[in-house]
């Protein structure tokens, strides 16, 4: 489904990505982990075409992603969430979720500049309400996003991604800021959604318990380099991964903390 090959991204003198290569099969949940500044979000931005790598290749379902413009990514079947919520706080929850489906309606979407045609609007609202119900958001559907609890807003962003009818869902720290109970609930939800919506998921996350529990395989980055790729049990025992997370010396440890932040 997704192929990442020798991707290099440089910001000034810093290698944000230094040649990671891995594949994500259809139907998999792949955990992408690493310390802050490892380049995880940079890789998401490359897949989303917000950043163009200097070297390497990216392919999705047979399509060359680097030949695509940013606005062509969602119609291919790729949706994403963000570390910092990308919601329009003045809009209602339902309106935020509907924004994710501008390309997903069948038939003509706009009619003479007057807005959605009736069939497309009906289909969009039905799909939106179905997803809101699935994620227990029906009760807040007509409330503005602003002022809602953080955990609820995380579910709104997830709902918006699902409304795009994605094949591949990129989740950037979906458990960030959630309580332990909410993290456990999110893990169960992602496993269920993967099967219900026939999704492939690439997951960036620091909640290691959740990553190791739900991932089919895990890729580990450190200073932009891929240091491990394997089953969760294999990755947990890899000495390079242990060093990266415990702060032991590694090949890239001479770089400053400021460089880590810039790379991320």
Tab-separated table of C-alpha atoms in Angstrom:
chain	number	residue	atom	x	y	z
A	1	UNK	CA	0.000	0.000	0.000
A	2	UNK	CA	2.773	2.468	0.979
A	3	UNK	CA	6.424	2.338	-0.017
A	4	UNK	CA	9.077	4.636	1.476
A	5	UNK	CA	12.511	4.339	-0.126
A	6	UNK	CA	15.718	6.176	0.816
A	7	UNK	CA	13.944	9.445	1.640
A	8	UNK	CA	16.237	12.378	2.451
A	9	UNK	CA	15.027	15.759	3.707
A	10	UNK	CA	17.432	18.505	4.736
A	11	UNK	CA	16.517	21.740	6.505
A	12	UNK	CA	19.611	23.909	6.276
A	13	UNK	CA	22.454	21.751	7.568
A	14	UNK	CA	20.194	19.317	9.406
A	15	UNK	CA	19.107	15.965	7.997
A	16	UNK	CA	15.503	15.685	9.132
A	17	UNK	CA	15.271	12.377	7.253
A	18	UNK	CA	18.364	10.399	6.356
A	19	UNK	CA	17.269	7.563	4.094
A	20	UNK	CA	14.539	5.544	5.847
A	21	UNK	CA	13.077	2.740	3.723
A	22	UNK	CA	10.101	0.570	4.666
A	23	UNK	CA	6.766	-0.681	3.385
A	24	UNK	CA	3.265	-0.800	4.852
A	25	UNK	CA	1.019	-3.577	3.552
A	26	UNK	CA	-2.697	-3.148	2.953
A	27	UNK	CA	-4.704	-3.639	6.128
A	28	UNK	CA	-1.723	-3.188	8.452
A	29	UNK	CA	-1.296	-0.885	11.394
A	30	UNK	CA	2.307	0.300	11.257
A	31	UNK	CA	3.719	2.160	14.248
A	32	UNK	CA	6.269	4.871	13.406
A	33	UNK	CA	8.128	5.786	16.572
A	34	UNK	CA	11.249	7.589	17.731
A	35	UNK	CA	12.417	10.338	20.096
A	36	UNK	CA	11.347	13.942	19.565
A	37	UNK	CA	13.099	15.285	16.487
A	38	UNK	CA	13.497	11.879	14.873
A	39	UNK	CA	11.745	13.041	11.684
A	40	UNK	CA	8.389	11.298	12.064
A	41	UNK	CA	6.196	14.307	11.304
A	42	UNK	CA	8.556	15.323	8.507
A	43	UNK	CA	7.901	11.957	6.880
A	44	UNK	CA	4.145	12.490	7.249
A	45	UNK	CA	4.566	15.881	5.588
A	46	UNK	CA	6.409	14.241	2.698
A	47	UNK	CA	3.626	11.696	2.191
A	48	UNK	CA	1.076	14.529	2.367
A	49	UNK	CA	3.193	16.521	-0.124
A	50	UNK	CA	3.654	19.438	2.244
A	51	UNK	CA	7.411	18.808	2.059
A	52	UNK	CA	9.388	17.634	-0.974
A	53	UNK	CA	12.370	15.396	-0.197
A	54	UNK	CA	15.715	16.077	-1.819
A	55	UNK	CA	16.215	12.363	-2.488
A	56	UNK	CA	14.261	9.121	-2.445
A	57	UNK	CA	10.888	7.813	-3.572
A	58	UNK	CA	7.383	7.531	-2.131
A	59	UNK	CA	4.656	5.373	-3.673
A	60	UNK	CA	1.079	4.732	-2.632
A	61	UNK	CA	-1.026	1.965	-4.155
A	62	UNK	CA	1.128	2.085	-7.280
A	63	UNK	CA	1.093	5.891	-7.584
A	64	UNK	CA	4.238	8.016	-7.457
A	65	UNK	CA	3.435	10.451	-4.649
A	66	UNK	CA	6.264	12.798	-5.552
A	67	UNK	CA	4.580	13.401	-8.914
A	68	UNK	CA	1.410	14.566	-7.132
A	69	UNK	CA	0.434	18.037	-5.970
A	70	UNK	CA	-0.769	18.434	-2.357
A	71	UNK	CA	-4.418	18.760	-3.429
A	72	UNK	CA	-4.202	15.423	-5.250
A	73	UNK	CA	-3.304	13.405	-2.148
A	74	UNK	CA	-6.734	13.134	-0.506
A	75	UNK	CA	-8.473	11.938	-3.701
A	76	UNK	CA	-5.889	9.140	-3.915
A	77	UNK	CA	-7.211	7.833	-0.604
A	78	UNK	CA	-4.828	9.321	1.975
A	79	UNK	CA	-6.115	11.198	5.023
A	80	UNK	CA	-4.231	12.470	8.062
A	81	UNK	CA	-4.575	14.025	11.458
A	82	UNK	CA	-2.142	16.487	13.034
A	83	UNK	CA	-0.183	16.794	16.279
A	84	UNK	CA	-1.856	20.125	16.901
A	85	UNK	CA	-5.556	19.959	16.174
A	86	UNK	CA	-6.373	21.278	12.710
A	87	UNK	CA	-10.017	22.061	13.419
A	88	UNK	CA	-12.034	25.186	12.624
A	89	UNK	CA	-13.150	26.080	16.134
A	90	UNK	CA	-15.945	28.411	15.048
A	91	UNK	CA	-17.621	25.640	13.034
A	92	UNK	CA	-19.778	22.926	14.522
A	93	UNK	CA	-18.496	19.403	15.024
A	94	UNK	CA	-20.622	18.214	12.101
A	95	UNK	CA	-19.312	20.976	9.823
A	96	UNK	CA	-15.717	20.152	10.743
A	97	UNK	CA	-16.253	16.505	9.877
A	98	UNK	CA	-18.012	17.378	6.613
A	99	UNK	CA	-14.993	19.424	5.552
A	100	UNK	CA	-13.068	16.170	5.263
A	101	UNK	CA	-15.309	14.840	2.519
A	102	UNK	CA	-15.229	17.530	-0.160
A	103	UNK	CA	-13.823	15.046	-2.696
A	104	UNK	CA	-15.595	11.930	-1.416
A	105	UNK	CA	-19.153	12.611	-2.620
A	106	UNK	CA	-20.313	10.850	-5.746
A	107	UNK	CA	-21.483	12.761	-8.766
A	108	UNK	CA	-21.151	16.482	-9.337
A	109	UNK	CA	-20.175	18.230	-6.113
A	110	UNK	CA	-20.880	21.851	-6.955
A	111	UNK	CA	-23.728	23.200	-9.080
A	112	UNK	CA	-23.127	26.552	-10.792
A	113	UNK	CA	-21.348	27.907	-7.730
A	114	UNK	CA	-24.474	27.462	-5.603
A	115	UNK	CA	-23.056	24.733	-3.407
A	116	UNK	CA	-23.627	20.993	-3.078
A	117	UNK	CA	-26.202	19.393	-5.297
A	118	UNK	CA	-28.976	17.658	-3.392
A	119	UNK	CA	-27.796	14.108	-3.927
A	120	UNK	CA	-24.222	14.881	-2.907
A	121	UNK	CA	-25.350	16.844	0.132
A	122	UNK	CA	-27.653	14.060	1.279
A	123	UNK	CA	-24.911	11.463	0.857
A	124	UNK	CA	-22.405	13.627	2.699
A	125	UNK	CA	-24.725	14.272	5.632
A	126	UNK	CA	-25.649	10.600	5.917
A	127	UNK	CA	-22.018	9.530	5.940
A	128	UNK	CA	-21.088	12.268	8.401
A	129	UNK	CA	-23.877	11.371	10.824
A	130	UNK	CA	-22.956	7.695	10.605
A	131	UNK	CA	-19.335	8.425	11.514
A	132	UNK	CA	-20.336	10.819	14.286
A	133	UNK	CA	-22.504	8.093	15.781
A	134	UNK	CA	-19.691	5.515	15.471
A	135	UNK	CA	-17.336	7.761	17.444
A	136	UNK	CA	-19.957	8.787	20.058
A	137	UNK	CA	-20.083	12.371	18.817
A	138	UNK	CA	-23.798	12.666	17.986
A	139	UNK	CA	-24.590	14.583	21.191
A	140	UNK	CA	-22.083	17.333	20.316
A	141	UNK	CA	-22.625	17.326	16.534
A	142	UNK	CA	-24.211	20.788	16.463
A	143	UNK	CA	-21.939	22.390	19.055
A	144	UNK	CA	-19.008	24.606	18.043
A	145	UNK	CA	-15.692	22.813	18.309
A	146	UNK	CA	-14.322	25.540	20.558
A	147	UNK	CA	-14.701	24.726	24.234
A	148	UNK	CA	-15.095	20.975	23.834
A	149	UNK	CA	-12.814	18.662	25.855
A	150	UNK	CA	-9.497	17.819	24.237
A	151	UNK	CA	-10.288	14.118	24.028
A	152	UNK	CA	-13.517	14.919	22.212
A	153	UNK	CA	-11.702	17.142	19.725
A	154	UNK	CA	-9.278	14.306	19.000
A	155	UNK	CA	-12.239	12.135	18.068
A	156	UNK	CA	-13.625	14.921	15.878
A	157	UNK	CA	-10.382	15.059	13.935
A	158	UNK	CA	-10.402	11.277	13.579
A	159	UNK	CA	-14.006	11.455	12.327
A	160	UNK	CA	-13.025	14.050	9.745
A	161	UNK	CA	-10.284	11.768	8.462
A	162	UNK	CA	-12.714	8.847	8.170
A	163	UNK	CA	-15.173	11.029	6.268
A	164	UNK	CA	-12.608	11.284	3.457
A	165	UNK	CA	-13.099	7.561	2.694
A	166	UNK	CA	-9.358	6.908	3.031
A	167	UNK	CA	-7.464	3.772	2.167
A	168	UNK	CA	-4.491	5.004	4.215
A	169	UNK	CA	-4.960	6.960	7.437
A	170	UNK	CA	-1.955	8.864	8.830
A	171	UNK	CA	-2.389	9.484	12.559
A	172	UNK	CA	0.065	11.953	14.114
A	173	UNK	CA	0.065	11.443	17.895
A	174	UNK	CA	-3.671	10.723	18.252
A	175	UNK	CA	-3.188	9.818	21.929
A	176	UNK	CA	-1.333	13.029	22.824
A	177	UNK	CA	-2.957	14.745	25.806
A	178	UNK	CA	-5.346	11.872	26.530
A	179	UNK	CA	-5.772	10.135	29.880
A	180	UNK	CA	-4.714	6.509	30.338
A	181	UNK	CA	-8.318	5.410	30.060
A	182	UNK	CA	-8.824	7.420	26.885
A	183	UNK	CA	-5.644	5.930	25.376
A	184	UNK	CA	-6.905	2.401	26.044
A	185	UNK	CA	-10.253	3.294	24.483
A	186	UNK	CA	-8.519	4.814	21.458
A	187	UNK	CA	-6.496	1.634	20.936
A	188	UNK	CA	-9.670	-0.465	20.882
A	189	UNK	CA	-11.316	2.046	18.531
A	190	UNK	CA	-8.439	2.014	16.031
A	191	UNK	CA	-8.399	-1.779	15.874
A	192	UNK	CA	-12.141	-1.813	15.244
A	193	UNK	CA	-12.041	1.001	12.669
A	194	UNK	CA	-9.233	-0.717	10.761
A	195	UNK	CA	-11.537	-3.680	10.172
A	196	UNK	CA	-14.819	-1.780	9.744
A	197	UNK	CA	-13.466	0.719	7.216
A	198	UNK	CA	-10.855	-1.564	5.582
A	199	UNK	CA	-8.087	0.860	6.562
A	200	UNK	CA	-4.343	0.813	6.459
A	201	UNK	CA	-2.938	2.941	9.300
A	202	UNK	CA	0.450	4.585	9.761
A	203	UNK	CA	0.635	5.706	13.379
A	204	UNK	CA	3.060	8.187	14.951
A	205	UNK	CA	2.747	7.929	18.701
A	206	UNK	CA	4.669	8.216	21.982
A	207	UNK	CA	2.227	6.022	23.947
A	208	UNK	CA	4.371	2.922	23.586
A	209	UNK	CA	1.907	0.582	25.262
A	210	UNK	CA	-0.719	1.405	22.652
A	211	UNK	CA	1.745	1.223	19.741
A	212	UNK	CA	3.067	-2.180	20.758
A	213	UNK	CA	-0.417	-3.512	21.401
A	214	UNK	CA	-2.081	-2.611	18.097
A	215	UNK	CA	0.758	-2.461	15.544
A	216	UNK	CA	1.451	-5.284	13.115
A	217	UNK	CA	4.960	-3.959	12.740
A	218	UNK	CA	6.943	-1.001	14.039
A	219	UNK	CA	9.476	1.291	12.340
A	220	UNK	CA	11.850	3.269	14.549
A	221	UNK	CA	13.586	6.508	13.532
A	222	UNK	CA	16.413	8.263	15.369
A	223	UNK	CA	17.927	11.505	14.046
A	224	UNK	CA	16.172	10.838	10.744
A	225	UNK	CA	17.654	7.372	10.305
A	226	UNK	CA	15.763	4.115	10.397
A	227	UNK	CA	17.241	2.005	13.204
A	228	UNK	CA	14.670	-0.798	13.421
A	229	UNK	CA	11.770	-2.355	11.507
A	230	UNK	CA	10.012	-5.463	12.743
A	231	UNK	CA	7.351	-7.007	14.916
A	232	UNK	CA	6.617	-5.146	18.153
A	233	UNK	CA	8.294	-7.820	20.289
A	234	UNK	CA	11.420	-7.684	18.127
A	235	UNK	CA	11.619	-3.901	18.219
A	236	UNK	CA	11.210	-3.759	21.997
A	237	UNK	CA	14.310	-5.932	22.419
A	238	UNK	CA	16.472	-4.088	19.875
A	239	UNK	CA	19.479	-2.518	21.621
A	240	UNK	CA	19.506	0.470	19.263
A	241	UNK	CA	15.887	1.238	20.117
A	242	UNK	CA	16.573	0.934	23.836
A	243	UNK	CA	19.539	3.291	23.483
A	244	UNK	CA	17.500	5.849	21.532
A	245	UNK	CA	14.760	5.946	24.152
A	246	UNK	CA	16.975	5.739	27.242
A	247	UNK	CA	19.391	8.365	25.952
A	248	UNK	CA	22.461	6.139	25.665
A	249	UNK	CA	25.107	7.247	23.123
A	250	UNK	CA	24.174	6.584	19.507
A	251	UNK	CA	25.572	7.474	16.095
A	252	UNK	CA	23.746	10.780	15.979
A	253	UNK	CA	24.015	11.743	19.621
A	254	UNK	CA	26.607	14.432	18.970
A	255	UNK	CA	23.985	16.665	17.397
A	256	UNK	CA	22.448	19.305	19.581
A	257	UNK	CA	18.959	19.317	21.003
A	258	UNK	CA	18.219	22.385	18.889
A	259	UNK	CA	18.914	20.335	15.775
A	260	UNK	CA	16.455	17.697	16.982
A	261	UNK	CA	13.752	20.323	17.282
A	262	UNK	CA	14.469	21.774	13.854
A	263	UNK	CA	14.433	18.321	12.240
A	264	UNK	CA	11.018	17.579	13.715
